XYZ file of C-alpha atoms in Angstrom:
317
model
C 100.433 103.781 78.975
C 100.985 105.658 81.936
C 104.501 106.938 83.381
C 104.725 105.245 86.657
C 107.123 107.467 88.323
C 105.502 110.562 87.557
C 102.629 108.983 89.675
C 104.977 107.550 92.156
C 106.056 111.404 92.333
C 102.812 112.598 92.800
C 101.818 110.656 95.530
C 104.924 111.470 97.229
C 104.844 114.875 96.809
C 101.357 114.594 98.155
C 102.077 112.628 101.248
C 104.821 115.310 102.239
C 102.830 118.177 102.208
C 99.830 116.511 103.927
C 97.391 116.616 101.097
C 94.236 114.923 100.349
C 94.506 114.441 96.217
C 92.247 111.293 96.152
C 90.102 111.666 92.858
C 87.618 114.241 91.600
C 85.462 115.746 94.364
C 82.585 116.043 92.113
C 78.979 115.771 93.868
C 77.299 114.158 91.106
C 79.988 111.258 90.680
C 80.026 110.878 94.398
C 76.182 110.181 94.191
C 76.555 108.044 91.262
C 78.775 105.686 93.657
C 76.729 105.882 96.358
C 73.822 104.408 94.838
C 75.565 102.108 92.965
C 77.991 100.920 95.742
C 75.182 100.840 98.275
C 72.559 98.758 96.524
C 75.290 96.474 95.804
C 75.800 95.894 99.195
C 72.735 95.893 100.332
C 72.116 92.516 97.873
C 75.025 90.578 98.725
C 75.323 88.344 101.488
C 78.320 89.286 103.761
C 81.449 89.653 104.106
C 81.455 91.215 100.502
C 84.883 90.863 98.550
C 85.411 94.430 96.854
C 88.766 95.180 94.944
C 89.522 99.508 94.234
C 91.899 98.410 90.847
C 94.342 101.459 90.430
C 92.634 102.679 93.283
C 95.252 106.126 94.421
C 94.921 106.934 97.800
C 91.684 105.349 98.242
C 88.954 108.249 97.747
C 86.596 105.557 96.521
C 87.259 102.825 99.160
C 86.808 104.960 101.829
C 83.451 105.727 100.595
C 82.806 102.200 100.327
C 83.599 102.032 103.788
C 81.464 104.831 105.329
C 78.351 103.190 103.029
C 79.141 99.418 104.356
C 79.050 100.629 107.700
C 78.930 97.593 110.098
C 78.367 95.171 106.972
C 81.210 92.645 107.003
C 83.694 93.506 103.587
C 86.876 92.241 102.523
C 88.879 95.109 100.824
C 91.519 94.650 98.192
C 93.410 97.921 97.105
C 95.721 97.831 94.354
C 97.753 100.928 92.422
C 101.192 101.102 90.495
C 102.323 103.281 92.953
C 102.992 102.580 96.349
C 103.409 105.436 97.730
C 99.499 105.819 97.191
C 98.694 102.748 99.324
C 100.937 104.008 101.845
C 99.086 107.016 102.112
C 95.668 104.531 101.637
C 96.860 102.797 104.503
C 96.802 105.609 106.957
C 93.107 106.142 106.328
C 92.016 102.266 105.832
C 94.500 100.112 107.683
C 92.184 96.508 107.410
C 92.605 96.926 103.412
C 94.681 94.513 101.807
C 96.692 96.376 99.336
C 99.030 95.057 96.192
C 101.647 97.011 94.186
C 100.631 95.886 90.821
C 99.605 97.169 87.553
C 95.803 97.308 87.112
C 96.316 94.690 83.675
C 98.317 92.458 85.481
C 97.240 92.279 89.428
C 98.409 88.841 90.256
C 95.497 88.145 92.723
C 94.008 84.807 92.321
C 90.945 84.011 89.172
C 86.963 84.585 90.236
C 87.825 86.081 94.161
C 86.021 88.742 94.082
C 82.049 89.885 94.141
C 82.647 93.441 93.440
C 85.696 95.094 90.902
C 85.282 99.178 90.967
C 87.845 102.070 89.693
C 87.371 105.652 89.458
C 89.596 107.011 86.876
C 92.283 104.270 86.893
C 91.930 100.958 84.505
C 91.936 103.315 81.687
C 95.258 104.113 81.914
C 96.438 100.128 82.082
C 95.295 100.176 78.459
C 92.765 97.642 77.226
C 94.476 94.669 78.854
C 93.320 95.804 82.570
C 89.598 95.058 80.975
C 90.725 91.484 80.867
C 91.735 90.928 84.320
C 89.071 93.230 85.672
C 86.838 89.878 83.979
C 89.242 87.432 84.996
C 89.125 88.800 88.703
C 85.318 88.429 89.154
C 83.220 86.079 90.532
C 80.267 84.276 89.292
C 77.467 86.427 89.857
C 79.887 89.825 90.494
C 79.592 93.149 89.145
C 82.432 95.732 88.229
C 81.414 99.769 87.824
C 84.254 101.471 86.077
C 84.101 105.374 86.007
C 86.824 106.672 83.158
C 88.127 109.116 80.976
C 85.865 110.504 78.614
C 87.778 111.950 75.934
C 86.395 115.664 75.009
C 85.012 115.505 78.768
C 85.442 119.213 80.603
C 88.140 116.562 82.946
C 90.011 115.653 79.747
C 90.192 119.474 78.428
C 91.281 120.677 81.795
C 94.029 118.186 81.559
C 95.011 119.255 78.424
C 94.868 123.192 79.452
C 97.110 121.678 82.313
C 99.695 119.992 80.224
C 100.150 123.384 77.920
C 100.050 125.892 80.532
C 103.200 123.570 82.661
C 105.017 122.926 79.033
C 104.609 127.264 78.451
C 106.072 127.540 81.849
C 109.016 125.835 81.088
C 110.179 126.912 78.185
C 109.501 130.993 79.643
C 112.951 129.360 81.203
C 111.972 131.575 84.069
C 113.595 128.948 86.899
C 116.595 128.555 84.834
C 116.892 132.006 84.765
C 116.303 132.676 88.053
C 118.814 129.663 88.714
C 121.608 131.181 86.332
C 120.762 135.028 88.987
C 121.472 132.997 92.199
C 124.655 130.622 90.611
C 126.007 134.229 89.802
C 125.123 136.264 92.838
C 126.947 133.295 94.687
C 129.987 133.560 92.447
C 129.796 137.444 93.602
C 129.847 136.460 96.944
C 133.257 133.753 96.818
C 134.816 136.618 94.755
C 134.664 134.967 91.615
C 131.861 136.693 89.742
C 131.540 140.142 88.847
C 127.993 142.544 89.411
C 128.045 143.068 85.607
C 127.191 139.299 85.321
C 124.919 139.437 88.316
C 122.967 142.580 86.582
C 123.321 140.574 83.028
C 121.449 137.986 84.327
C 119.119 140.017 86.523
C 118.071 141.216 82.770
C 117.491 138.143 81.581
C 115.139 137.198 84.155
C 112.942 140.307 83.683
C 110.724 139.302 80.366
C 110.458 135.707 81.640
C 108.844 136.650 84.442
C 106.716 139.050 82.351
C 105.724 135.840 80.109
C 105.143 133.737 83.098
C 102.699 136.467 84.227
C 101.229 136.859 81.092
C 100.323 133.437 81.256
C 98.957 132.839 84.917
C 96.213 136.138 83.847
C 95.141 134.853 79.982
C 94.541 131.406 81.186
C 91.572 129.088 81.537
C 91.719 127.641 85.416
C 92.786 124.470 85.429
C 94.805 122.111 87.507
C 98.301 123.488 86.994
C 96.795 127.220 87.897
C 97.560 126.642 91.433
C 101.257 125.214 91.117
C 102.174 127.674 88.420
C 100.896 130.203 90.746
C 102.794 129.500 93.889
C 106.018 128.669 91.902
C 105.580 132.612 90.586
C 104.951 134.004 94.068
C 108.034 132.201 95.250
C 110.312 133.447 93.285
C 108.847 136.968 93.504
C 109.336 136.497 97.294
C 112.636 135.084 97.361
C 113.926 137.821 94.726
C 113.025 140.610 96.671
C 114.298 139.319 99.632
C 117.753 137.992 98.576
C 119.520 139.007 101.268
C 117.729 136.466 103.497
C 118.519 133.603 101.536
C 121.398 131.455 101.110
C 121.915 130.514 96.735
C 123.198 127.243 98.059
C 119.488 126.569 99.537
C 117.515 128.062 96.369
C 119.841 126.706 93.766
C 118.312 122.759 94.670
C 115.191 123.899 95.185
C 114.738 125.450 91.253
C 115.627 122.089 90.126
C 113.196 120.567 92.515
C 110.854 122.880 91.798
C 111.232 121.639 87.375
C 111.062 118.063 87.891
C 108.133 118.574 90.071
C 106.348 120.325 87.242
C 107.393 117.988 84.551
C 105.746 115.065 86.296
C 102.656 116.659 87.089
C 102.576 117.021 83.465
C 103.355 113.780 82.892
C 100.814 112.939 85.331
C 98.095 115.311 82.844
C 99.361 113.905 79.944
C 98.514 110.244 80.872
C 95.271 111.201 82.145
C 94.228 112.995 78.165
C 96.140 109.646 76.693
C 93.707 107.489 78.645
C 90.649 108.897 77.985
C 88.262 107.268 76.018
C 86.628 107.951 72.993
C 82.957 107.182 72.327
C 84.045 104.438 69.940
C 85.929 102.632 72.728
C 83.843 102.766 75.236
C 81.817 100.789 72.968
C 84.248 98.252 71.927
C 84.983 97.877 75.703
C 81.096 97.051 76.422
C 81.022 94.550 73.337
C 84.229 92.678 74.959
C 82.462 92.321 78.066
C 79.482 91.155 76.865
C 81.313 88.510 74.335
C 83.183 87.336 77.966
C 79.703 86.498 78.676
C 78.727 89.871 81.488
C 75.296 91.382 80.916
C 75.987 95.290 80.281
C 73.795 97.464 82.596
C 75.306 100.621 81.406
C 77.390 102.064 79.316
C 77.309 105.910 79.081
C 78.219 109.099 79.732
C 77.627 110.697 82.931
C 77.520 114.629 84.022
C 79.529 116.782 86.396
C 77.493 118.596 89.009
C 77.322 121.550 86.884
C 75.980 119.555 84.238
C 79.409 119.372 82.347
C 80.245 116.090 80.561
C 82.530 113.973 83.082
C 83.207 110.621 82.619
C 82.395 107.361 80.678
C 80.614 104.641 83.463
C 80.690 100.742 82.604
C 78.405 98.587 84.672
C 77.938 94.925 84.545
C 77.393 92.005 85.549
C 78.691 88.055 86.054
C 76.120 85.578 85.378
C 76.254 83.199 88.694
């Protein structure tokens, strides 16, 4: 369901810049698990085997951590995308991690007392349900926190994907890209300025759209990326003299396919989410593999917006 480089990307991209992008810093949610994850600990004898399935960079097994304290726990971390666990690793070296996908894990039938995900099984499809059962044992509980489709998350998303996909097609870095290829034909003494002020034309109302864009939307995710994309170029136009075309040129095209997979990356998030109706399907399977559902529900942002859908239950033992 989900495009595995644009992920792999992410991460990356994320690691570079020395960024913390590990899940939804939402108060609320981050109480939810806190409760949750610390009265399960607090009733299990240790050491406690957890698994984080399609975990990221480990926002939610840290948190385990800090809440198990001294309490003896066995953590297993597994995402599609390594270059998440590397950047996991840096923060939670003990963790055992695995490259797998969250439907298909590989790890061994009934080894674990605890399965959690924030925002991740969903986008294995409804397959990662099954191994999330396969993978528990007697007497275990899973919490899964997902997509809720219609949530203020999954609209953001959406805002995210449009406002990236109006971007692109304002074919403002191509533009820009066509300004540069030509002022660096100028320079070699194989362009002309007519072509250089041609295409210095052509940038104008793209930039104008772009513009137009960043002040009549909605904030969402993309806001900040769009933003600093637009302030670059303004920057590096006016100051042309101080850059090389032959530096700029690569970073334009760097610049696009970084976009394009962070809307990849928001696309797979409003394809995963859930609808009402299978969130309920999900909570009958479970039940007919023989868990006892303890809930199955919505839950609230902080500011009292709907979040997420949150799946608790539990293995006989």
């Amino acid at each position: 369901m989900t495009n595995t480089q644009d992920w792999q990307s992410f991460w990356q991209q994320a690691s570079s810049q020395g960024k913390d992008d590990s899940g939804i810093r939402d108060a609320a949610l981050q109480q939810l698990w806190a409760d949750w994850l610390g009265a399960e600990l607090k009733r299990r004898p240790a050491p406690v085997r957890a698994l984080d399935l399609a975990c990221g960079d480990g926002a939610l097994s840290r948190q385990l951590m800090t809440i198990a304290g001294d309490r003896a726990l066995e953590l297993t971390c597994v995402d599609i995308a390594d270059a998440a666990l590397a950047a996991l690793a840096k923060h939670l070296p003990g963790a055992h991690t695995v490259v797998a996908s969250a439907a298909a894990t590989g790890l061994d039938a009934g080894s674990f007392d605890m399965v959690i995900s924030q925002f991740g099984v969903e986008y294995a499809g409804s397959e990662a349900l099954n191994e999330v059962v396969r993978l528990l044992a007697p007497g275990g509980s899973l919490a899964l926190l997902q997509h809720k489709k219609g949530s203020a998350i999954d609209a953001e998303s959406a805002a995210a994907v449009e406002a990236i996909t109006r971007t692109l097609e304002s074919g403002l870095l191509a533009s820009f890209r066509s300004l540069l290829e030509r002022a660096r034909a100028l320079q070699l003494g194989e362009g002309t300025m007519e072509s250089c002020e041609e295409a210095d034309r052509d940038l104008g109302p793209r930039v104008a759209q772009v513009a137009g864009l960043l002040k009549d939307s909605a904030p969402n995710p993309a806001s900040e990326v769009i933003l600093k994309m637009y302030r670059d170029v303004a920057r590096i136009y006016q100051n042309m003299g101080h850059y090389a075309p032959t530096e700029v040129i690569p970073w334009t095209h760097t610049v696009e396919s970084e976009l394009r997979a962070f809307a990849g990356r928001m696309s797979s998030m409003v394809e995963a989410a859930l609808s009402e109706e299978a969130l309920r399907a999900n909570g009958q399977r479970l039940e007919a593999a023989g868990l006892g559902l303890v809930r199955c529900e919505g839950v609230a942002l902080s500011d009292g917006r709907d979040g997420a859908w949150l799946t608790v239950a539990q293995l006989p033992g």
